[in-house]
């Protein structure tokens, strides 16, 4: 499987495709027909790369975490996506998609958000590029990620609560898709992860692939080696992981590790560990692994981190799982919290709760002294302070 080029219908093996209502088809088809030509054009790349460098602050550092390395007796590098403008990897994709939407003549942007990072990133791009922005967010997430709601409002976005189901990310995606069906001509839906109908999984993976491109260059410069032994990232829908894995998938000697949200535990009935609990199904427009009942009803997920609280994963990751190309770990809420506290105390970095799931893999697997491990630190923890303080 060539993960950089899913087939023309957007399939990674048996996962992917575009399962959308007829009303939405013209929008999706317009994107399918135009996205590659737009984003590969020289003028797009000039504008996008300039913003990544001078506005977002890329390249983000690849930081050798000396204290963490000593603790685990191995060599650990952190890819500091938390240092991006707005505090997470989400801006890499949001700016790309908003630029692309402008070139398609759209003047109204909608987005869903869980942790609020994608909503903030999209609202930021819209403020910068002068487009209207509406963000759908589950009511539960509006409460637990309040600082990001305030930021979106200050940036001029309208934040619309999603009040169905578990009132979290899945429900926000449903509302955004509903809006798109009702406003097909003027609106572009900036999806925040490698989910949704083709071409979104490929489009978002391409925008996030800058993460592994930089890791390769920085690792070579710092260690003389082009490839690490392991790359570890958390998976909600899977965009930071897809970006961190992208340029390593073909390199068979690089082991890929994905950390999913175990919630209270995979057997607890309150979990979001899709590869452990999911089966083949269609969610939000693509065929992938989905947490569902025998008759196809989506099971409400749970995670302490809003960004991982999702009952599916993108087709890219479903295929990595099926092909055994990546190893998947389920990290429970309390394990993620402990890893966040540890990183804060020994490295002076407060990670996002989502990223803390990737860090927790260090306690699940034994690494050799000479191994080089790169962990994608997808975001910073400012938005999670209320949760952290409750558990200190
Ligand atoms: C900091 C951070 N990391 C990870 C994620 C999970 O998303 P994805 O799996 O698409 O990277 C989110 C989602 O909101 C996030 O805010």
mmCIF file of C-alpha atoms and ligand atoms in Angstrom:
data_model
loop_
_atom_site.group_PDB
_atom_site.id
_atom_site.type_symbol
_atom_site.label_atom_id
_atom_site.label_comp_id
_atom_site.label_asym_id
_atom_site.label_seq_id
_atom_site.Cartn_x
_atom_site.Cartn_y
_atom_site.Cartn_z
ATOM 1 C CA UNK A 1 0.000 0.000 0.000
ATOM 2 C CA UNK A 2 1.302 3.437 -0.945
ATOM 3 C CA UNK A 3 0.035 5.647 1.886
ATOM 4 C CA UNK A 4 1.059 8.809 0.045
ATOM 5 C CA UNK A 5 -1.315 7.993 -2.784
ATOM 6 C CA UNK A 6 -4.589 6.280 -1.929
ATOM 7 C CA UNK A 7 -6.358 4.998 -5.058
ATOM 8 C CA UNK A 8 -8.450 7.328 -7.217
ATOM 9 C CA UNK A 9 -11.542 6.681 -5.065
ATOM 10 C CA UNK A 10 -9.626 7.459 -1.892
ATOM 11 C CA UNK A 11 -9.089 3.912 -0.643
ATOM 12 C CA UNK A 12 -6.299 2.714 1.600
ATOM 13 C CA UNK A 13 -6.788 -1.023 1.084
ATOM 14 C CA UNK A 14 -10.438 -1.641 1.921
ATOM 15 C CA UNK A 15 -10.776 1.607 3.927
ATOM 16 C CA UNK A 16 -11.767 5.039 2.634
ATOM 17 C CA UNK A 17 -14.081 6.136 -0.187
ATOM 18 C CA UNK A 18 -16.746 8.836 -0.172
ATOM 19 C CA UNK A 19 -20.134 7.880 1.271
ATOM 20 C CA UNK A 20 -22.118 11.110 1.184
ATOM 21 C CA UNK A 21 -25.742 12.093 0.640
ATOM 22 C CA UNK A 22 -26.592 13.142 -2.901
ATOM 23 C CA UNK A 23 -26.984 16.798 -1.853
ATOM 24 C CA UNK A 24 -23.344 16.908 -0.807
ATOM 25 C CA UNK A 25 -21.936 15.124 -3.783
ATOM 26 C CA UNK A 26 -21.286 18.225 -5.948
ATOM 27 C CA UNK A 27 -19.128 19.754 -3.182
ATOM 28 C CA UNK A 28 -17.166 16.603 -2.578
ATOM 29 C CA UNK A 29 -16.719 16.022 -6.293
ATOM 30 C CA UNK A 30 -15.531 19.620 -6.795
ATOM 31 C CA UNK A 31 -12.881 19.017 -4.157
ATOM 32 C CA UNK A 32 -11.882 15.619 -5.534
ATOM 33 C CA UNK A 33 -11.392 17.123 -8.979
ATOM 34 C CA UNK A 34 -9.410 20.150 -7.862
ATOM 35 C CA UNK A 35 -7.494 19.565 -4.639
ATOM 36 C CA UNK A 36 -4.290 18.146 -6.055
ATOM 37 C CA UNK A 37 -3.979 20.685 -8.813
ATOM 38 C CA UNK A 38 -4.521 23.547 -6.344
ATOM 39 C CA UNK A 39 -2.272 22.420 -3.523
ATOM 40 C CA UNK A 40 0.543 21.267 -5.792
ATOM 41 C CA UNK A 41 0.604 24.526 -7.776
ATOM 42 C CA UNK A 42 3.648 26.728 -7.371
ATOM 43 C CA UNK A 43 1.685 29.814 -6.340
ATOM 44 C CA UNK A 44 -0.245 27.902 -3.645
ATOM 45 C CA UNK A 45 2.938 26.371 -2.257
ATOM 46 C CA UNK A 46 4.671 29.762 -2.211
ATOM 47 C CA UNK A 47 1.852 31.329 -0.165
ATOM 48 C CA UNK A 48 1.380 28.285 2.104
ATOM 49 C CA UNK A 49 5.080 27.725 2.839
ATOM 50 C CA UNK A 50 5.561 31.418 3.572
ATOM 51 C CA UNK A 51 2.715 31.367 6.119
ATOM 52 C CA UNK A 52 4.003 28.152 7.710
ATOM 53 C CA UNK A 53 7.399 29.732 8.194
ATOM 54 C CA UNK A 54 6.610 33.319 9.103
ATOM 55 C CA UNK A 55 3.132 33.083 10.639
ATOM 56 C CA UNK A 56 2.934 29.592 12.189
ATOM 57 C CA UNK A 57 6.609 29.589 13.208
ATOM 58 C CA UNK A 58 7.792 26.439 11.446
ATOM 59 C CA UNK A 59 10.052 24.522 11.515
ATOM 60 C CA UNK A 60 9.067 23.404 15.019
ATOM 61 C CA UNK A 61 12.025 22.157 17.086
ATOM 62 C CA UNK A 62 12.972 18.501 17.416
ATOM 63 C CA UNK A 63 13.995 18.559 21.053
ATOM 64 C CA UNK A 64 16.236 15.946 22.689
ATOM 65 C CA UNK A 65 14.506 15.344 26.020
ATOM 66 C CA UNK A 66 17.521 14.585 28.185
ATOM 67 C CA UNK A 67 15.741 14.049 31.481
ATOM 68 C CA UNK A 68 13.032 11.863 29.974
ATOM 69 C CA UNK A 69 15.709 9.877 28.133
ATOM 70 C CA UNK A 70 17.614 9.281 31.383
ATOM 71 C CA UNK A 71 14.444 8.155 33.131
ATOM 72 C CA UNK A 72 13.656 5.530 30.449
ATOM 73 C CA UNK A 73 17.278 4.732 29.613
ATOM 74 C CA UNK A 74 16.857 5.382 25.902
ATOM 75 C CA UNK A 75 17.044 8.358 23.498
ATOM 76 C CA UNK A 76 13.819 10.372 23.284
ATOM 77 C CA UNK A 77 13.164 13.308 20.972
ATOM 78 C CA UNK A 78 10.009 15.429 21.120
ATOM 79 C CA UNK A 79 8.624 16.976 17.937
ATOM 80 C CA UNK A 80 7.367 20.262 19.358
ATOM 81 C CA UNK A 81 4.079 20.863 17.523
ATOM 82 C CA UNK A 82 2.960 22.538 20.765
ATOM 83 C CA UNK A 83 5.153 25.498 19.772
ATOM 84 C CA UNK A 84 3.153 26.269 16.637
ATOM 85 C CA UNK A 85 1.084 29.457 16.592
ATOM 86 C CA UNK A 86 -2.242 28.601 18.327
ATOM 87 C CA UNK A 87 -0.633 25.701 20.195
ATOM 88 C CA UNK A 88 -1.055 22.510 18.179
ATOM 89 C CA UNK A 89 -0.475 20.799 14.835
ATOM 90 C CA UNK A 90 -4.016 21.658 13.698
ATOM 91 C CA UNK A 91 -2.919 24.986 12.168
ATOM 92 C CA UNK A 92 -0.833 23.178 9.487
ATOM 93 C CA UNK A 93 -4.052 21.823 7.995
ATOM 94 C CA UNK A 94 -6.387 24.723 8.784
ATOM 95 C CA UNK A 95 -4.289 27.307 6.948
ATOM 96 C CA UNK A 96 -3.846 24.976 3.988
ATOM 97 C CA UNK A 97 -7.556 24.247 3.677
ATOM 98 C CA UNK A 98 -8.662 27.861 4.108
ATOM 99 C CA UNK A 99 -6.187 28.970 1.421
ATOM 100 C CA UNK A 100 -7.535 26.240 -0.826
ATOM 101 C CA UNK A 101 -11.160 27.213 -0.131
ATOM 102 C CA UNK A 102 -10.396 30.787 -1.185
ATOM 103 C CA UNK A 103 -9.039 29.496 -4.471
ATOM 104 C CA UNK A 104 -12.279 27.555 -4.964
ATOM 105 C CA UNK A 105 -14.204 30.811 -4.496
ATOM 106 C CA UNK A 106 -15.759 29.948 -1.114
ATOM 107 C CA UNK A 107 -16.331 32.748 1.371
ATOM 108 C CA UNK A 108 -17.903 30.832 4.268
ATOM 109 C CA UNK A 109 -15.933 28.331 6.338
ATOM 110 C CA UNK A 110 -17.355 25.748 8.704
ATOM 111 C CA UNK A 111 -15.443 23.418 10.991
ATOM 112 C CA UNK A 112 -15.991 20.937 13.806
ATOM 113 C CA UNK A 113 -13.830 20.838 16.879
ATOM 114 C CA UNK A 114 -13.303 18.593 19.887
ATOM 115 C CA UNK A 115 -10.471 19.967 21.986
ATOM 116 C CA UNK A 116 -11.005 23.350 20.398
ATOM 117 C CA UNK A 117 -7.546 23.398 18.804
ATOM 118 C CA UNK A 118 -8.860 22.809 15.309
ATOM 119 C CA UNK A 119 -11.596 25.383 15.878
ATOM 120 C CA UNK A 120 -9.058 27.951 17.076
ATOM 121 C CA UNK A 121 -6.746 27.166 14.155
ATOM 122 C CA UNK A 122 -9.565 27.539 11.632
ATOM 123 C CA UNK A 123 -10.863 30.746 13.251
ATOM 124 C CA UNK A 124 -7.301 32.079 13.144
ATOM 125 C CA UNK A 125 -6.875 31.282 9.449
ATOM 126 C CA UNK A 126 -10.251 32.892 8.708
ATOM 127 C CA UNK A 127 -9.347 36.039 10.643
ATOM 128 C CA UNK A 128 -6.087 36.255 8.727
ATOM 129 C CA UNK A 129 -7.593 35.596 5.309
ATOM 130 C CA UNK A 130 -10.883 37.439 5.811
ATOM 131 C CA UNK A 131 -13.496 34.657 5.690
ATOM 132 C CA UNK A 132 -16.613 34.035 7.774
ATOM 133 C CA UNK A 133 -16.135 31.159 10.238
ATOM 134 C CA UNK A 134 -18.635 28.940 12.054
ATOM 135 C CA UNK A 135 -17.391 26.229 14.415
ATOM 136 C CA UNK A 136 -19.521 23.338 15.673
ATOM 137 C CA UNK A 137 -18.537 21.994 19.079
ATOM 138 C CA UNK A 138 -20.161 19.471 21.419
ATOM 139 C CA UNK A 139 -21.759 20.986 24.503
ATOM 140 C CA UNK A 140 -19.599 18.845 26.801
ATOM 141 C CA UNK A 141 -16.447 20.029 25.013
ATOM 142 C CA UNK A 142 -17.550 23.666 25.213
ATOM 143 C CA UNK A 143 -17.411 23.244 28.978
ATOM 144 C CA UNK A 144 -14.192 21.255 29.304
ATOM 145 C CA UNK A 145 -12.213 23.340 26.782
ATOM 146 C CA UNK A 146 -13.532 26.761 27.775
ATOM 147 C CA UNK A 147 -10.306 28.725 27.095
ATOM 148 C CA UNK A 148 -10.439 27.689 23.442
ATOM 149 C CA UNK A 149 -14.093 28.711 23.129
ATOM 150 C CA UNK A 150 -13.151 32.180 24.347
ATOM 151 C CA UNK A 151 -10.295 32.344 21.830
ATOM 152 C CA UNK A 152 -12.559 31.369 18.916
ATOM 153 C CA UNK A 153 -15.072 34.044 19.878
ATOM 154 C CA UNK A 154 -12.387 36.706 20.146
ATOM 155 C CA UNK A 155 -11.131 35.665 16.704
ATOM 156 C CA UNK A 156 -14.581 36.430 15.336
ATOM 157 C CA UNK A 157 -15.927 32.886 14.867
ATOM 158 C CA UNK A 158 -19.435 31.824 15.776
ATOM 159 C CA UNK A 159 -19.342 28.759 18.058
ATOM 160 C CA UNK A 160 -22.449 26.602 17.683
ATOM 161 C CA UNK A 161 -23.111 23.924 20.343
ATOM 162 C CA UNK A 162 -23.863 20.339 19.239
ATOM 163 C CA UNK A 163 -26.431 18.973 21.656
ATOM 164 C CA UNK A 164 -27.109 15.437 20.379
ATOM 165 C CA UNK A 165 -25.546 12.094 21.426
ATOM 166 C CA UNK A 166 -22.620 12.373 23.808
ATOM 167 C CA UNK A 167 -22.336 16.091 22.904
ATOM 168 C CA UNK A 168 -18.718 15.635 21.829
ATOM 169 C CA UNK A 169 -16.652 15.509 18.634
ATOM 170 C CA UNK A 170 -18.732 12.986 16.680
ATOM 171 C CA UNK A 171 -21.836 15.091 17.231
ATOM 172 C CA UNK A 172 -20.021 18.253 16.145
ATOM 173 C CA UNK A 173 -19.010 16.537 12.873
ATOM 174 C CA UNK A 174 -22.655 15.544 12.294
ATOM 175 C CA UNK A 175 -23.755 19.167 12.718
ATOM 176 C CA UNK A 176 -21.035 20.472 10.411
ATOM 177 C CA UNK A 177 -21.991 17.953 7.697
ATOM 178 C CA UNK A 178 -25.623 19.014 8.061
ATOM 179 C CA UNK A 179 -24.644 22.668 7.601
ATOM 180 C CA UNK A 180 -22.594 21.798 4.502
ATOM 181 C CA UNK A 181 -25.559 20.000 2.930
ATOM 182 C CA UNK A 182 -27.670 23.140 3.474
ATOM 183 C CA UNK A 183 -25.062 25.587 2.126
ATOM 184 C CA UNK A 184 -23.283 23.744 -0.670
ATOM 185 C CA UNK A 185 -22.371 26.615 -2.990
ATOM 186 C CA UNK A 186 -20.730 29.154 -0.675
ATOM 187 C CA UNK A 187 -19.227 26.961 1.987
ATOM 188 C CA UNK A 188 -16.112 24.860 2.483
ATOM 189 C CA UNK A 189 -15.976 22.374 5.347
ATOM 190 C CA UNK A 190 -12.495 22.422 6.896
ATOM 191 C CA UNK A 191 -12.310 18.941 8.415
ATOM 192 C CA UNK A 192 -9.793 18.765 11.242
ATOM 193 C CA UNK A 193 -8.471 15.247 10.918
ATOM 194 C CA UNK A 194 -7.754 12.471 8.406
ATOM 195 C CA UNK A 195 -11.415 11.456 8.437
ATOM 196 C CA UNK A 196 -14.429 12.222 6.259
ATOM 197 C CA UNK A 197 -15.120 11.429 2.602
ATOM 198 C CA UNK A 198 -12.337 11.293 0.010
ATOM 199 C CA UNK A 199 -10.378 13.548 -0.560
ATOM 200 C CA UNK A 200 -10.248 14.771 3.064
ATOM 201 C CA UNK A 201 -8.092 11.979 4.545
ATOM 202 C CA UNK A 202 -5.485 12.446 1.796
ATOM 203 C CA UNK A 203 -5.742 16.239 1.816
ATOM 204 C CA UNK A 204 -5.244 16.512 5.585
ATOM 205 C CA UNK A 205 -2.423 13.930 5.579
ATOM 206 C CA UNK A 206 -0.592 15.960 2.913
ATOM 207 C CA UNK A 207 -0.895 19.179 4.925
ATOM 208 C CA UNK A 208 0.325 17.439 8.090
ATOM 209 C CA UNK A 209 3.165 15.568 6.337
ATOM 210 C CA UNK A 210 5.396 18.591 7.040
ATOM 211 C CA UNK A 211 5.828 17.056 10.534
ATOM 212 C CA UNK A 212 7.731 13.976 9.321
ATOM 213 C CA UNK A 213 9.523 15.911 6.587
ATOM 214 C CA UNK A 214 11.044 18.129 9.266
ATOM 215 C CA UNK A 215 11.738 15.217 11.632
ATOM 216 C CA UNK A 216 13.847 13.551 8.916
ATOM 217 C CA UNK A 217 15.882 16.665 8.236
ATOM 218 C CA UNK A 218 16.331 17.563 11.907
ATOM 219 C CA UNK A 219 17.262 14.040 12.988
ATOM 220 C CA UNK A 220 19.926 13.841 10.303
ATOM 221 C CA UNK A 221 21.343 17.147 11.424
ATOM 222 C CA UNK A 222 21.308 16.251 15.125
ATOM 223 C CA UNK A 223 22.279 12.557 15.075
ATOM 224 C CA UNK A 224 23.631 11.801 11.614
ATOM 225 C CA UNK A 225 20.777 9.322 11.180
ATOM 226 C CA UNK A 226 17.927 9.869 8.746
ATOM 227 C CA UNK A 227 15.485 7.562 10.480
ATOM 228 C CA UNK A 228 14.526 6.960 14.101
ATOM 229 C CA UNK A 229 13.775 3.465 15.421
ATOM 230 C CA UNK A 230 10.296 4.468 16.582
ATOM 231 C CA UNK A 231 7.777 7.220 15.889
ATOM 232 C CA UNK A 232 4.993 7.549 18.458
ATOM 233 C CA UNK A 233 1.844 9.686 18.146
ATOM 234 C CA UNK A 234 -1.634 9.829 19.617
ATOM 235 C CA UNK A 235 -4.642 9.084 17.410
ATOM 236 C CA UNK A 236 -8.029 10.771 17.637
ATOM 237 C CA UNK A 237 -9.036 10.837 13.996
ATOM 238 C CA UNK A 238 -5.337 10.523 13.271
ATOM 239 C CA UNK A 239 -3.981 13.710 11.705
ATOM 240 C CA UNK A 240 -0.900 14.348 13.836
ATOM 241 C CA UNK A 241 -0.062 10.645 13.621
ATOM 242 C CA UNK A 242 -0.533 10.604 9.839
ATOM 243 C CA UNK A 243 1.741 13.642 9.597
ATOM 244 C CA UNK A 244 4.384 12.136 11.879
ATOM 245 C CA UNK A 245 4.300 8.750 10.091
ATOM 246 C CA UNK A 246 3.936 10.006 6.490
ATOM 247 C CA UNK A 247 7.574 10.004 5.354
ATOM 248 C CA UNK A 248 8.420 6.893 7.395
ATOM 249 C CA UNK A 249 5.689 4.472 6.314
ATOM 250 C CA UNK A 250 7.789 3.126 3.467
ATOM 251 C CA UNK A 251 10.861 2.773 5.697
ATOM 252 C CA UNK A 252 10.388 -0.710 7.065
ATOM 253 C CA UNK A 253 13.012 -0.308 9.805
ATOM 254 C CA UNK A 254 11.043 2.529 11.430
ATOM 255 C CA UNK A 255 8.458 1.179 13.855
ATOM 256 C CA UNK A 256 5.248 3.200 14.046
ATOM 257 C CA UNK A 257 3.287 3.353 17.295
ATOM 258 C CA UNK A 258 -0.193 4.840 17.703
ATOM 259 C CA UNK A 259 -1.731 5.658 21.086
ATOM 260 C CA UNK A 260 -5.508 5.568 21.338
ATOM 261 C CA UNK A 261 -7.666 6.760 24.198
ATOM 262 C CA UNK A 262 -8.583 3.851 26.462
ATOM 263 C CA UNK A 263 -10.773 6.070 28.647
ATOM 264 C CA UNK A 264 -11.645 4.107 31.808
ATOM 265 C CA UNK A 265 -10.284 0.943 30.115
ATOM 266 C CA UNK A 266 -11.147 -0.906 26.897
ATOM 267 C CA UNK A 267 -13.525 -3.260 28.719
ATOM 268 C CA UNK A 268 -15.208 -0.564 30.801
ATOM 269 C CA UNK A 269 -17.849 0.546 28.313
ATOM 270 C CA UNK A 270 -16.319 4.019 28.528
ATOM 271 C CA UNK A 271 -13.506 4.074 26.001
ATOM 272 C CA UNK A 272 -12.477 5.490 22.635
ATOM 273 C CA UNK A 273 -9.962 2.790 21.639
ATOM 274 C CA UNK A 274 -11.263 2.173 18.130
ATOM 275 C CA UNK A 275 -8.801 -0.479 16.934
ATOM 276 C CA UNK A 276 -9.541 -2.570 20.033
ATOM 277 C CA UNK A 277 -13.319 -2.109 19.920
ATOM 278 C CA UNK A 278 -14.171 -1.189 16.325
ATOM 279 C CA UNK A 279 -15.439 -3.117 13.304
ATOM 280 C CA UNK A 280 -15.737 -2.223 9.628
ATOM 281 C CA UNK A 281 -18.368 0.458 9.109
ATOM 282 C CA UNK A 282 -19.099 3.841 7.594
ATOM 283 C CA UNK A 283 -18.757 6.950 9.746
ATOM 284 C CA UNK A 284 -18.795 10.561 8.548
ATOM 285 C CA UNK A 285 -18.429 9.631 4.897
ATOM 286 C CA UNK A 286 -15.714 7.000 4.829
ATOM 287 C CA UNK A 287 -15.383 3.278 5.385
ATOM 288 C CA UNK A 288 -13.154 2.588 8.337
ATOM 289 C CA UNK A 289 -13.023 0.977 11.769
ATOM 290 C CA UNK A 290 -15.911 2.257 13.860
ATOM 291 C CA UNK A 291 -17.102 1.566 17.402
ATOM 292 C CA UNK A 292 -20.617 0.313 16.737
ATOM 293 C CA UNK A 293 -23.225 -2.167 17.902
ATOM 294 C CA UNK A 294 -23.997 -5.343 15.922
ATOM 295 C CA UNK A 295 -26.775 -3.481 14.094
ATOM 296 C CA UNK A 296 -24.543 -0.523 13.173
ATOM 297 C CA UNK A 297 -25.444 2.056 15.853
ATOM 298 C CA UNK A 298 -22.408 4.137 16.815
ATOM 299 C CA UNK A 299 -21.301 3.515 20.404
ATOM 300 C CA UNK A 300 -20.771 6.714 22.397
ATOM 301 C CA UNK A 301 -17.039 7.068 23.106
ATOM 302 C CA UNK A 302 -15.330 8.351 26.239
ATOM 303 C CA UNK A 303 -11.944 9.929 26.816
ATOM 304 C CA UNK A 304 -10.705 12.487 29.308
ATOM 305 C CA UNK A 305 -9.208 14.292 26.299
ATOM 306 C CA UNK A 306 -11.748 15.943 24.028
ATOM 307 C CA UNK A 307 -9.505 15.548 20.969
ATOM 308 C CA UNK A 308 -9.383 11.738 21.247
ATOM 309 C CA UNK A 309 -13.028 11.297 22.246
ATOM 310 C CA UNK A 310 -14.108 9.896 18.873
ATOM 311 C CA UNK A 311 -15.603 6.490 17.934
ATOM 312 C CA UNK A 312 -13.605 6.054 14.716
ATOM 313 C CA UNK A 313 -10.187 6.503 13.127
ATOM 314 C CA UNK A 314 -9.233 7.577 9.635
ATOM 315 C CA UNK A 315 -8.845 5.004 6.823
ATOM 316 C CA UNK A 316 -5.065 5.621 6.742
ATOM 317 C CA UNK A 317 -4.802 4.240 10.280
ATOM 318 C CA UNK A 318 -7.341 1.453 9.851
ATOM 319 C CA UNK A 319 -5.134 0.132 7.078
ATOM 320 C CA UNK A 320 -1.936 0.537 9.117
ATOM 321 C CA UNK A 321 -3.656 -1.516 11.805
ATOM 322 C CA UNK A 322 -4.923 -4.174 9.387
ATOM 323 C CA UNK A 323 -1.514 -4.513 7.713
ATOM 324 C CA UNK A 324 0.213 -4.630 11.106
ATOM 325 C CA UNK A 325 2.377 -1.735 9.934
ATOM 326 C CA UNK A 326 1.757 0.166 13.174
ATOM 327 C CA UNK A 327 1.430 -1.075 16.728
ATOM 328 C CA UNK A 328 -1.592 0.308 18.595
ATOM 329 C CA UNK A 329 -1.704 0.939 22.344
ATOM 330 C CA UNK A 330 -4.703 1.845 24.423
ATOM 331 C CA UNK A 331 -3.881 4.444 27.082
ATOM 332 C CA UNK A 332 -6.317 5.029 29.929
ATOM 333 C CA UNK A 333 -7.284 8.444 31.302
ATOM 334 C CA UNK A 334 -5.232 8.061 34.488
ATOM 335 C CA UNK A 335 -2.148 6.880 32.582
ATOM 336 C CA UNK A 336 -2.317 9.932 30.305
ATOM 337 C CA UNK A 337 -2.651 12.235 33.316
ATOM 338 C CA UNK A 338 0.403 10.709 35.012
ATOM 339 C CA UNK A 339 2.481 11.095 31.853
ATOM 340 C CA UNK A 340 1.437 14.731 31.537
ATOM 341 C CA UNK A 341 2.436 15.430 35.136
ATOM 342 C CA UNK A 342 5.740 13.628 34.651
ATOM 343 C CA UNK A 343 6.712 15.564 31.505
ATOM 344 C CA UNK A 344 5.814 18.814 33.216
ATOM 345 C CA UNK A 345 7.922 18.064 36.278
ATOM 346 C CA UNK A 346 11.027 16.683 34.592
ATOM 347 C CA UNK A 347 11.158 18.598 31.313
ATOM 348 C CA UNK A 348 9.184 21.752 32.141
ATOM 349 C CA UNK A 349 6.731 21.191 29.285
ATOM 350 C CA UNK A 350 2.968 21.036 29.913
ATOM 351 C CA UNK A 351 1.560 18.847 27.121
ATOM 352 C CA UNK A 352 -1.992 18.683 25.804
ATOM 353 C CA UNK A 353 -3.943 15.772 27.285
ATOM 354 C CA UNK A 354 -4.085 14.232 23.802
ATOM 355 C CA UNK A 355 -0.301 14.300 23.428
ATOM 356 C CA UNK A 356 0.073 12.827 26.921
ATOM 357 C CA UNK A 357 -1.409 9.581 25.543
ATOM 358 C CA UNK A 358 1.584 9.273 23.199
ATOM 359 C CA UNK A 359 3.990 9.917 26.084
ATOM 360 C CA UNK A 360 2.347 7.157 28.130
ATOM 361 C CA UNK A 361 3.567 4.530 25.642
ATOM 362 C CA UNK A 362 6.978 4.923 27.343
ATOM 363 C CA UNK A 363 5.540 2.988 30.292
ATOM 364 C CA UNK A 364 4.046 0.250 28.101
ATOM 365 C CA UNK A 365 7.018 -0.849 26.045
ATOM 366 C CA UNK A 366 10.679 -1.511 26.741
ATOM 367 C CA UNK A 367 13.128 0.358 24.533
ATOM 368 C CA UNK A 368 16.854 -0.267 24.077
ATOM 369 C CA UNK A 369 19.496 2.187 25.265
ATOM 370 C CA UNK A 370 20.556 3.072 21.729
ATOM 371 C CA UNK A 371 17.065 3.351 20.276
ATOM 372 C CA UNK A 372 16.017 6.700 18.884
ATOM 373 C CA UNK A 373 12.389 7.456 19.669
ATOM 374 C CA UNK A 374 10.517 10.438 18.283
ATOM 375 C CA UNK A 375 7.286 11.363 20.056
ATOM 376 C CA UNK A 376 4.936 13.823 18.394
ATOM 377 C CA UNK A 377 4.024 16.372 21.052
ATOM 378 C CA UNK A 378 0.913 17.437 19.170
ATOM 379 C CA UNK A 379 -0.143 20.331 21.388
ATOM 380 C CA UNK A 380 0.302 22.347 24.556
ATOM 381 C CA UNK A 381 -1.678 21.925 27.738
ATOM 382 C CA UNK A 382 -3.012 25.443 28.398
ATOM 383 C CA UNK A 383 -6.508 24.383 27.354
ATOM 384 C CA UNK A 384 -6.403 21.462 29.843
ATOM 385 C CA UNK A 385 -5.400 23.356 32.977
ATOM 386 C CA UNK A 386 -8.778 22.945 34.632
ATOM 387 C CA UNK A 387 -8.668 19.160 34.217
ATOM 388 C CA UNK A 388 -5.041 18.998 35.375
ATOM 389 C CA UNK A 389 -5.731 21.065 38.485
ATOM 390 C CA UNK A 390 -8.591 18.749 39.436
ATOM 391 C CA UNK A 391 -6.181 15.788 39.430
ATOM 392 C CA UNK A 392 -3.017 17.363 40.838
HETATM 393 C C1 LIG B 1 -3.324 18.705 20.740
HETATM 394 C C2 LIG B 1 -4.110 17.674 19.997
HETATM 395 N N1 LIG B 1 -3.523 16.495 19.719
HETATM 396 C C3 LIG B 1 -4.193 15.522 19.060
HETATM 397 C C4 LIG B 1 -5.500 15.688 18.665
HETATM 398 C C5 LIG B 1 -6.199 14.560 17.973
HETATM 399 O O1 LIG B 1 -6.428 14.783 16.635
HETATM 400 P P1 LIG B 1 -5.656 14.009 15.507
HETATM 401 O O2 LIG B 1 -5.754 12.550 15.814
HETATM 402 O O3 LIG B 1 -6.360 14.368 14.253
HETATM 403 O O4 LIG B 1 -4.225 14.472 15.521
HETATM 404 C C6 LIG B 1 -6.159 16.900 18.942
HETATM 405 C C7 LIG B 1 -7.542 17.114 18.527
HETATM 406 O O5 LIG B 1 -8.197 18.056 18.842
HETATM 407 C C8 LIG B 1 -5.440 17.918 19.620
HETATM 408 O O6 LIG B 1 -6.004 19.093 19.916
#
